[in-house]
Every structure is written in C-alpha cells, then in structure tokens.
Coordinates of C-alpha atoms in Angstrom, one line a residue:
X1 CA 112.5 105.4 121.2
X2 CA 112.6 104.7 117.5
X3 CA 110.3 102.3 115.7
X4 CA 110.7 101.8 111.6
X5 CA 107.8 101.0 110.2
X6 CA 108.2 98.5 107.0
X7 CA 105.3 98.3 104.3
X8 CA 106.6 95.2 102.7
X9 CA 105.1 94.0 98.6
X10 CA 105.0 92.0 96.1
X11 CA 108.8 91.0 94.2
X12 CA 107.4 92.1 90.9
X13 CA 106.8 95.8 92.5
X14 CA 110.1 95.8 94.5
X15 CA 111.9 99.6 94.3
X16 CA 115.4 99.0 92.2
X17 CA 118.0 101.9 93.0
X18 CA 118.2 103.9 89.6
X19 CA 114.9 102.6 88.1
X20 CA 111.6 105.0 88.8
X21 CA 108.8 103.4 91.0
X22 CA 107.0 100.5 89.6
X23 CA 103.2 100.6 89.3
X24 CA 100.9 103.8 88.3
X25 CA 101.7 106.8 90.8
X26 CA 97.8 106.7 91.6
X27 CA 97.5 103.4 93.2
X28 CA 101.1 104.1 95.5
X29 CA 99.2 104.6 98.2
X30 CA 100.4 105.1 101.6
X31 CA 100.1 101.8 103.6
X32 CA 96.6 102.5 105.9
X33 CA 97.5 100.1 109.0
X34 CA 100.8 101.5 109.2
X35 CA 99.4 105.1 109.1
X36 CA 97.3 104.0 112.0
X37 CA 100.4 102.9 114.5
X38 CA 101.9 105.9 113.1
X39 CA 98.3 107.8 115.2
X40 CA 99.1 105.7 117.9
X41 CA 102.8 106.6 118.4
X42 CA 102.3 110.2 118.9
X43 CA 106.2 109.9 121.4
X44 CA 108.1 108.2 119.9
X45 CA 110.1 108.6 116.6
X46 CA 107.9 106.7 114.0
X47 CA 109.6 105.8 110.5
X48 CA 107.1 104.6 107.9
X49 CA 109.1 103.3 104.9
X50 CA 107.8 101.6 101.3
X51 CA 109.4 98.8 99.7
X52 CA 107.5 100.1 96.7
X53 CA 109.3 103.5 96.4
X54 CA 112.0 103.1 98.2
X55 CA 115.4 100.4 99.1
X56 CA 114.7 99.5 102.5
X57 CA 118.2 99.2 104.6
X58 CA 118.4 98.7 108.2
X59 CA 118.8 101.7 110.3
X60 CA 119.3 102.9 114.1
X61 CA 116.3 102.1 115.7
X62 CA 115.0 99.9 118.6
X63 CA 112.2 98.3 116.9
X64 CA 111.2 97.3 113.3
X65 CA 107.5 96.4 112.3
X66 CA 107.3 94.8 109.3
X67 CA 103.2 94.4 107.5
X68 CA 102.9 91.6 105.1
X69 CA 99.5 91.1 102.9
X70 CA 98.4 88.3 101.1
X71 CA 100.9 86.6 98.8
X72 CA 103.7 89.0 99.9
X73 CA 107.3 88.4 100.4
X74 CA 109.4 90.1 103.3
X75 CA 111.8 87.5 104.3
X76 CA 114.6 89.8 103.3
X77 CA 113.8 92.9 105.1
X78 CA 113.5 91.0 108.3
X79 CA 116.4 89.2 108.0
X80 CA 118.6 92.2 107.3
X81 CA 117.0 93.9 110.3
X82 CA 117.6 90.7 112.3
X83 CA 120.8 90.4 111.2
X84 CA 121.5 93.9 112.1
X85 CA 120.3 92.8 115.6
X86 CA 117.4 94.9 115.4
X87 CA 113.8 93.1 116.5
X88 CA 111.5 92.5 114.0
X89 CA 107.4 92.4 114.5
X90 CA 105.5 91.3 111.8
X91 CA 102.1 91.6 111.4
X92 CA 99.6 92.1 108.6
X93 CA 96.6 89.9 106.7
X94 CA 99.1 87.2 105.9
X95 CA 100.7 86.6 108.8
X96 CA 97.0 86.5 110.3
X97 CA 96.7 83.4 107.7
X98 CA 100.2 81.5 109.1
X99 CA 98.1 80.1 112.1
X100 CA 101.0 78.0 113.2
X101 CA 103.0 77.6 110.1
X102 CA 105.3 80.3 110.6
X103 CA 108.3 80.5 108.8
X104 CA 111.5 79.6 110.7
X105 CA 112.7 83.6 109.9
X106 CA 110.1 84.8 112.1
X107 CA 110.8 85.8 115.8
X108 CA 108.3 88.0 116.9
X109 CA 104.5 88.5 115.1
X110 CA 101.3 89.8 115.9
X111 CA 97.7 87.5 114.5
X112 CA 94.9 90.3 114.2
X113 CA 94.7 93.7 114.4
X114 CA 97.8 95.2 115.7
X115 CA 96.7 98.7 117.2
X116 CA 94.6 96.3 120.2
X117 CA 98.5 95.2 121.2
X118 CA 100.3 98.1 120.0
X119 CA 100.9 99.6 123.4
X120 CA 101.6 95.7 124.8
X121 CA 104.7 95.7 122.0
X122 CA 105.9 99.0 122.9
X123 CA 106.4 98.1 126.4
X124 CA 107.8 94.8 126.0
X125 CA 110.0 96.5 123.2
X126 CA 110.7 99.0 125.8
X127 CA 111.7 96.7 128.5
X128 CA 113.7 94.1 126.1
X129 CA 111.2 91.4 127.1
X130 CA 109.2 91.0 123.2
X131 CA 106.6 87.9 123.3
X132 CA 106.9 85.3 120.2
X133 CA 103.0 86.2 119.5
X134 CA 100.8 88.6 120.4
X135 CA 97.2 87.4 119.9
X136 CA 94.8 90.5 119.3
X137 CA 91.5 90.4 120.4
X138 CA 88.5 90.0 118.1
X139 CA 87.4 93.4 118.9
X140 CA 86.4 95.6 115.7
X141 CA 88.3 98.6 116.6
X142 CA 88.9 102.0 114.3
X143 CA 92.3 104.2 114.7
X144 CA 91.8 107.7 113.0
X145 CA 95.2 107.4 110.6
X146 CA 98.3 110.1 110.5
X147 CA 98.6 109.9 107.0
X148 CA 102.8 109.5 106.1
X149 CA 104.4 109.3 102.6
X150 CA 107.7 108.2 103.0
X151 CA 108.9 109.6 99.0
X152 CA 106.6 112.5 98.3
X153 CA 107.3 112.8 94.9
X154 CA 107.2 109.3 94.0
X155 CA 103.4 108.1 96.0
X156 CA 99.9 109.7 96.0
X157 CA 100.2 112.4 98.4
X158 CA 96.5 113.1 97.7
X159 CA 95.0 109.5 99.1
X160 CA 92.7 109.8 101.6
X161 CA 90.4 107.1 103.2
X162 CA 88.1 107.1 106.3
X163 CA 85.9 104.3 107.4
X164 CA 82.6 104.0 109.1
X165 CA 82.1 100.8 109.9
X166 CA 84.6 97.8 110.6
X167 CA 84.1 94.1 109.8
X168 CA 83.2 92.0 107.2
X169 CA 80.6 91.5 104.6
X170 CA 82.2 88.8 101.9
X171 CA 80.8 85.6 100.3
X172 CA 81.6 82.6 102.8
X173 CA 84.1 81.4 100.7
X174 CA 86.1 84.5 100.1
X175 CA 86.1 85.1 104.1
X176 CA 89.8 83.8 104.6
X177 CA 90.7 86.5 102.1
X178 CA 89.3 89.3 103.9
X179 CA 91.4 91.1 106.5
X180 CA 88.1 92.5 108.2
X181 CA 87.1 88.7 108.9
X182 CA 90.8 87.5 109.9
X183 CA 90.8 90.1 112.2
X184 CA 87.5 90.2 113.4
X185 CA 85.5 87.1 112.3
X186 CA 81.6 87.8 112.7
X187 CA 82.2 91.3 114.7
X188 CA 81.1 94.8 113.7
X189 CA 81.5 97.9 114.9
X190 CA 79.7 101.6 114.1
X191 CA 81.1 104.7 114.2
X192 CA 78.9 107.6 115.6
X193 CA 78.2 110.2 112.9
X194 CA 79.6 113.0 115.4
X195 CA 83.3 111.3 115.3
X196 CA 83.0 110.9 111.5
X197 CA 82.2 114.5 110.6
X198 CA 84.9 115.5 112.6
X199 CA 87.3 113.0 111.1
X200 CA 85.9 114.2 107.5
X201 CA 86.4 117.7 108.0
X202 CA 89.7 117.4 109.1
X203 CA 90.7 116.0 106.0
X204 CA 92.4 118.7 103.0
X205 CA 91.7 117.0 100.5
X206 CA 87.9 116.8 98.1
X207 CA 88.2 113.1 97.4
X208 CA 87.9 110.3 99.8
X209 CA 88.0 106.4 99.6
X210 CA 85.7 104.8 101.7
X211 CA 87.1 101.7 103.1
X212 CA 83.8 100.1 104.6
X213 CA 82.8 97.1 102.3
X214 CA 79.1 97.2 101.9
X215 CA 77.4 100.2 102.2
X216 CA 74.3 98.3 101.2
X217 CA 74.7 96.1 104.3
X218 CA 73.2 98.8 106.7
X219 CA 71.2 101.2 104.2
X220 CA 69.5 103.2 107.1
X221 CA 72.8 103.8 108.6
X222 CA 74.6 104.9 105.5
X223 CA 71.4 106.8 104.2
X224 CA 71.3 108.7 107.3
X225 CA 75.6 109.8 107.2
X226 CA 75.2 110.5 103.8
X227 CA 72.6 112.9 104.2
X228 CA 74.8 114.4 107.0
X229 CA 77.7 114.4 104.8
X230 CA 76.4 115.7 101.5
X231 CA 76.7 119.4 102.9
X232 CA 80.6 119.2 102.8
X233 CA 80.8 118.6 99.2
X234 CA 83.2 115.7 99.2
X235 CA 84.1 112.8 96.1
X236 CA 83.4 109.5 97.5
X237 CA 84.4 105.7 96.5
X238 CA 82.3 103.1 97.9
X239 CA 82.1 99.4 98.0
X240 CA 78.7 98.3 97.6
X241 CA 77.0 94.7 97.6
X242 CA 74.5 93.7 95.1
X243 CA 71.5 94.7 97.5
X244 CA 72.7 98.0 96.9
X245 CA 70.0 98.0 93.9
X246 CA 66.7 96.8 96.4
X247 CA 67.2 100.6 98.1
X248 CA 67.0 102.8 95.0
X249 CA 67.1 105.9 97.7
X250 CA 70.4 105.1 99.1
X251 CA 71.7 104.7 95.6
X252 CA 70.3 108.3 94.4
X253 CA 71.4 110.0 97.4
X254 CA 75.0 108.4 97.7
X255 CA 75.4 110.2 93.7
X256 CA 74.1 113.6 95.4
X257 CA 76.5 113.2 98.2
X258 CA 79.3 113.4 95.6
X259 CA 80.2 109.3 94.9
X260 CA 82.2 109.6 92.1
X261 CA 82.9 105.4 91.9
X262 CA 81.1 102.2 93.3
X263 CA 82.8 99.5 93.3
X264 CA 80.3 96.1 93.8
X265 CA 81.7 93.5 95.3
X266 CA 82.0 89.6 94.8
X267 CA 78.2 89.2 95.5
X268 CA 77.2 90.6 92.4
X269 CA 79.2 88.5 89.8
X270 CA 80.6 85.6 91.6
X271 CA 77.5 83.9 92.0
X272 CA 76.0 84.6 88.6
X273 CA 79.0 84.5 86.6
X274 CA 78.0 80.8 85.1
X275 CA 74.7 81.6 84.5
X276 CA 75.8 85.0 82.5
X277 CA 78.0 82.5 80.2
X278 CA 75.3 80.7 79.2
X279 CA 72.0 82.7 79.4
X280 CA 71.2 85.9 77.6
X281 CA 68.5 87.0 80.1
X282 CA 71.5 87.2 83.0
X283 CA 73.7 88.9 80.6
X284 CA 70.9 91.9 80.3
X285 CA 69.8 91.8 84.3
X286 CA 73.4 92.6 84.7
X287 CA 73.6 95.1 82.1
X288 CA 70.7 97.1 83.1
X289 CA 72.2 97.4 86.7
X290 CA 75.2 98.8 85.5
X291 CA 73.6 101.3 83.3
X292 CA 71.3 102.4 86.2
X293 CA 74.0 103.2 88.7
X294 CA 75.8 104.9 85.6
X295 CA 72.5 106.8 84.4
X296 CA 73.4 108.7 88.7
X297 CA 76.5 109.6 86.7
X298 CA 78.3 107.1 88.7
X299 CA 81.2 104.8 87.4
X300 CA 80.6 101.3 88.1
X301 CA 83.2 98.3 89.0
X302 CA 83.2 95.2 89.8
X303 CA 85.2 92.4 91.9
X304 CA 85.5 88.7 91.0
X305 CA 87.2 85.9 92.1
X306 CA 88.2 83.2 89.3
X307 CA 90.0 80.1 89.2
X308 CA 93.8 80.4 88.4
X309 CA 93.3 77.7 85.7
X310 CA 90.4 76.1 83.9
X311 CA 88.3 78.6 83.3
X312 CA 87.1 79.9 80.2
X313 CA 88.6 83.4 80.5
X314 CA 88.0 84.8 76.8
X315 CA 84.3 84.2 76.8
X316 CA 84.4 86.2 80.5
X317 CA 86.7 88.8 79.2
X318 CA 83.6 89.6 76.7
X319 CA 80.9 89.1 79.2
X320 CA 82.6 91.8 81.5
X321 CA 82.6 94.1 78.4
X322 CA 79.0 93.2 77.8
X323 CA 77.9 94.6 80.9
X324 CA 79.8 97.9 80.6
X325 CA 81.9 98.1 83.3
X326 CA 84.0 100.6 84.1
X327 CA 87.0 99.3 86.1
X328 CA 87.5 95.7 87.0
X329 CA 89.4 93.9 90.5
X330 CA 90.2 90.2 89.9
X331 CA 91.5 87.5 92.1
X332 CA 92.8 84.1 91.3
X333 CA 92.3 81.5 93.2
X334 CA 93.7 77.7 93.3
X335 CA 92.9 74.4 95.8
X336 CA 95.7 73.2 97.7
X337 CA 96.2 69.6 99.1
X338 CA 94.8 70.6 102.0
X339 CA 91.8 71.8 100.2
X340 CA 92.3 75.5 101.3
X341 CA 91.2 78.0 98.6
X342 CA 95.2 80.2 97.9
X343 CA 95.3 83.3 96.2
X344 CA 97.3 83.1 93.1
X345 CA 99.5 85.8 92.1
X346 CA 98.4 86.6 87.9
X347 CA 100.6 88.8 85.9
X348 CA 101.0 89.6 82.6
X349 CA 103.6 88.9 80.0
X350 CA 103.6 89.4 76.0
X351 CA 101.7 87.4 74.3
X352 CA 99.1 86.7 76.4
X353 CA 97.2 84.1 74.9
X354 CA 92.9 83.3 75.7
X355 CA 93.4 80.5 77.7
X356 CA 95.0 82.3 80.0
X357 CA 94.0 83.9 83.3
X358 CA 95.8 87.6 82.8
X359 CA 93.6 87.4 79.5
X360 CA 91.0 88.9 81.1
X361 CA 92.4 91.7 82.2
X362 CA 94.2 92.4 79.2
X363 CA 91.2 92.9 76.8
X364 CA 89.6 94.5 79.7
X365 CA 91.9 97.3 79.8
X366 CA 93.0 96.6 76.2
X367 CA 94.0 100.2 74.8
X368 CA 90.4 100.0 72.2
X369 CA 88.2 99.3 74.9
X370 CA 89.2 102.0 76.7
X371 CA 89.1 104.4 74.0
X372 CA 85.6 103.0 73.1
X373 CA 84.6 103.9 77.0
X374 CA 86.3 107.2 77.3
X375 CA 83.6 108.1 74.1
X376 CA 80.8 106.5 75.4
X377 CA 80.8 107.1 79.3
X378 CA 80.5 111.2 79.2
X379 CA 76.7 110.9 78.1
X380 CA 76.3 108.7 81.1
X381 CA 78.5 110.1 83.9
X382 CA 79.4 113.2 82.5
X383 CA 82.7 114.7 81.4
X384 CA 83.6 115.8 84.7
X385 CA 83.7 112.2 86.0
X386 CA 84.8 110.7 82.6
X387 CA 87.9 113.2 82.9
X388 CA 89.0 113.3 86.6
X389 CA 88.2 109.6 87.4
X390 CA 87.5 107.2 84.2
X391 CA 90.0 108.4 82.4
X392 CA 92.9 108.3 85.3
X393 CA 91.5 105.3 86.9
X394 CA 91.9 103.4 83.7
X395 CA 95.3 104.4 82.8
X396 CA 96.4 103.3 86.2
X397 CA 94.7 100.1 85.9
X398 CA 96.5 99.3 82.7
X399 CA 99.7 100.4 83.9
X400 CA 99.8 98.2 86.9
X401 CA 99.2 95.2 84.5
X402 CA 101.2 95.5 81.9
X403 CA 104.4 96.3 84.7
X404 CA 103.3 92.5 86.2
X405 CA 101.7 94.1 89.8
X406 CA 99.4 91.7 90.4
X407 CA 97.0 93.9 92.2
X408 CA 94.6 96.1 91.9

C-alpha cells in the first residue's frame, strides 16, 4: 500500500516550478505530524511531500493525507487528488477548528490528533470502506518522529525536535489557537526520562527544538531531565512562561544544559502589553527580565498576539525594542460576527507605513536594529551564540517577512 503524505501552506509560500523555495532555508522545516505517521507506517510505502519546496501532482497511490494549519489553503491539492480518483484525508489544527463547517471539497477528515486513528484509516483505506470523520480521542499521546525531507537540498536537513510533555499551557483566550488544546483540551501527559534519553541520544544532530510549551509549568519535572540531560552536551530551544523567572534554579541550569534560545510565551507580554505603553516602571520590570535570562548567555524571545487593526503598532514596535529582545513571533487577530477571535494572516509589502500591523515587525527586524544587536548581544550571550544562533535566526526572520510568509 502507498499513502502520500501532503504538507499543505500558506498561498504566499506556495513552490513555483523554476523559482527557488520561498521563505529562509532555516525555518523549511520538515512537517512534525506528518513525520510522526511517517513512524507509524513502518509497511507501507509512505510519501511525505511539501507544498513549500516542491509542486505537488497527483501520483499512484491508494491514499492521500493532506495536513492543513491555521489559515492554510489546500483546496487544490485535494481536489486534484480527488479528481484523480485518489481518497483524500485531511487532517491538521484547522480542520480541528471546522467543527461542522466543513467545506463542500472535503470527503474524508480526521478532528484531533491523527496518530490515535491512524491504524482505524489504514484499514478502512485498506478495505475501501473510509468513514466521512474520524473523531480522535482526547488522549495526549506522543509518537517518536521518522524525520523525512522530501527536497534535501532545498529544507533544513538539520531540524530536530523532541518533546517531553504534551498539552497545553496558553492564555484562555489564545486556547482555540493552540493545536495541543484542540487536540487535547485540559489533558497532559509525561514522558518518563528513560524513553526521553533514549529518544535524545538517538538523535545526530547537537541542536534540538523543544516543542513542549512551558517548561516553567512543571519546574521540578523539567529541573530534574535537565540535569539528566546536561551530560550529553546538546543545544536546546525552549518555550517558557513568564513563571519561568519565580525558579531562578531552573533558569541557571537550563543555560548549563546547553539552551541556546528561550522563547516566552503570550503570558509574559500579552497581559502587560497596555500597561508597558503607558508606564515606565513596566517598561523596566520587563527590561530587567530580559537582561537576566540574557546575562545566562541565553537569547531571549517573545510571542504576542495583537489586534489586526486598531492598535497602536509604532509605539509597540519601540516598546519591543526597549526591552531588548532578541527575536519576536506575532499573531494577528480579528472578531468575527460570531464573536470568535480569527487569526489574521499579516504580510508585508513596500512602504509599510506605522499604522499598520506588519509595522512591527518591520522595525523589529529592520536591517539597523539588527546590526545594533549583533554589536551589543556578544557581551551578553557571547560570540558563540551571537554567531551560530542570533545572527542566523535574525536573518531568517527577516527573510520570511520581507518574502510575505506570514509566519514565524
């Protein structure tokens, strides 16, 4: 049996035959929760290919899974697979969201975590007999992935990313745009530390992304792998909340353990981003939270989640520079009629002007800035970091924007 695995994107990042890939080679990562089927399909003949490096045509197979996150676009794809009278299963954070709006081009999808039903859809795909929905289970559940890369020379063949501990640790109201929560809702689970050494030693390469969003949620459990895991001499991203600074042990062991990058998420800015516009004192607590995660020769980022229109984006553009960040994630957000919270796709275009959304963003990663932080950061982080992972990061960051990929 043949499956062909689709990782579907956004129009703007769409491969063109003759044109080079779109978006920095850094952040062409290989899609995780296809890699995991990929584990899961150890016999059968498993296809994983990229809309983002590669024109995807129908080909000889008896099954076609399609993943769609937030905001993406894969009507096409299915319908040319459909048309080809191949089945097509789609699945994915977004089509988690549909509930039951589904789009008329949709047969067959799967709402929640897809490896719980995988072996359900191979059978049924098997015996000719696929179900309109398959309904996984709210059951955190963690697949160690096979790592693919459909064009070799055109993604990061060096991405690697583990995880220790699934579900979901947003804000309330940025919940519906976690796929840990759509999948999940209140659930966690823990890996034991025995299966995650193994799984960390198996790996090549020296740096690894940690996919777990809060390390700070469970600071004995974390403080306790890390102190396993600082023998093997690995580089480390990690998502941290903002209680990540009320356990100022966890945060000096995590930059012993080799964490090159934490990224804080919406719990830090989000809900002091008003008072920071307006009051000095926030401006420096923030500051002074940065600089001490950055005096452990760590680079700091940050995550936020703005309105797509009414904001006053130049006077946060220069509050995020206050601060002294060193990499920034935005998401924009608008109220529909049914007053759900959508994710609005931002890009940028020239002449960007300061009442704008992707104004942020552009003096963020505005070519002076950066240049005033590649200067600056070595006396914090140290040139090591300033040249293997500020310096990259940054570049990559940039590029994505000013090529209109509306993510990172």
């Amino acid at each position: 049996m043949k499956i062909v695995a689709v990782a579907s994107t956004f129009e703007s990042q769409r491969f063109a035959s003759g044109y080079p890939p779109k978006g920095a080679r850094l952040f062409l990562r290989p899609d995780v929760e296809i890699c995991r089927l990929a584990a899961l399909s150890p016999e059968v003949d498993f296809v994983y290919r990229d809309e983002r490096v590669e024109v995807v045509e129908p080909e000889e197979c008896q099954l076609a899974v399609v993943r769609i996150d937030f905001n993406q676009e894969a009507r096409s794809v299915v319908e040319r697979f459909t048309e080809a009278g191949i089945p097509v299963v789609v699945f994915g954070p977004e089509v988690t969201t549909w509930q039951d709006e589904v789009p008329a081009w949709v047969r067959y999808r799967v709402t929640g975590d897809i490896t719980l039903v995988w072996r359900l859809v191979l059978q049924d795909a098997e015996a000719g007999r696929l179900q309109p929905v398959y309904s996984a289970p709210a059951a955190p559940h963690y697949v160690v992935p096979r790592f693919l890369v459909p064009q070799p020379k055109l993604m990061n063949t060096g991405y690697q990313a583990v995880q220790f501990v699934r579900g979901c640790a947003c804000l309330p109201e940025h919940r519906q745009f976690c796929p840990e929560y759509l999948y999940y809702r209140e659930q966690s689970a823990f890996r034991n530390r025995e299966e995650i050494i193994g799984e960390v030693v198996s790996l090549p390469g020296k740096y690894i992304h940690l996919l777990d969003e809060d390390v700070a949620r469970y600071p004995e459990y974390y403080y306790r792998l890390f102190a396993l895991l600082w023998r093997y001499r690995r580089h480390w991203t990690v998502n941290a909340g903002e209680r990540i600074f009320e356990y100022p042990q966890l945060i000096r062991l995590l930059s012993k353990a080799g964490v090159k990058i934490v990224f804080l998420n919406e719990t830090f800015l989000n809900r002091r981003l008003e008072a920071a516009l307006i009051d000095n004192k926030t401006v420096k607590w923030l500051y002074r939270r940065v600089k001490f995660l950055q005096s452990r020769r760590m680079l700091v980022g940050a995550r936020l989640v703005l309105p797509a229109a009414g904001a006053d984006y130049q006077r946060i553009a220069t509050l995020l520079s206050r601060i002294d960040l060193d990499f920034i994630e935005l998401r924009f957000v608008t109220v529909d009629g049914n007053s759900r919270m959508r994710l609005v796709p931002v890009s940028y275009h020239p002449l960007v002007q300061p009442d704008e959304p992707a104004w942020v963003k552009s003096r963020f990663y505005g070519f002076d800035l950066l240049l005033d932080r590649f200067l600056r950061r070595p006396r914090r982080v140290g040139f090591h970091s300033t040249a293997w992972y500020l310096i990259p990061y940054s570049l990559a960051y940039r590029q994505n924007f000013l090529e209109g990929i509306p993510v990172p």
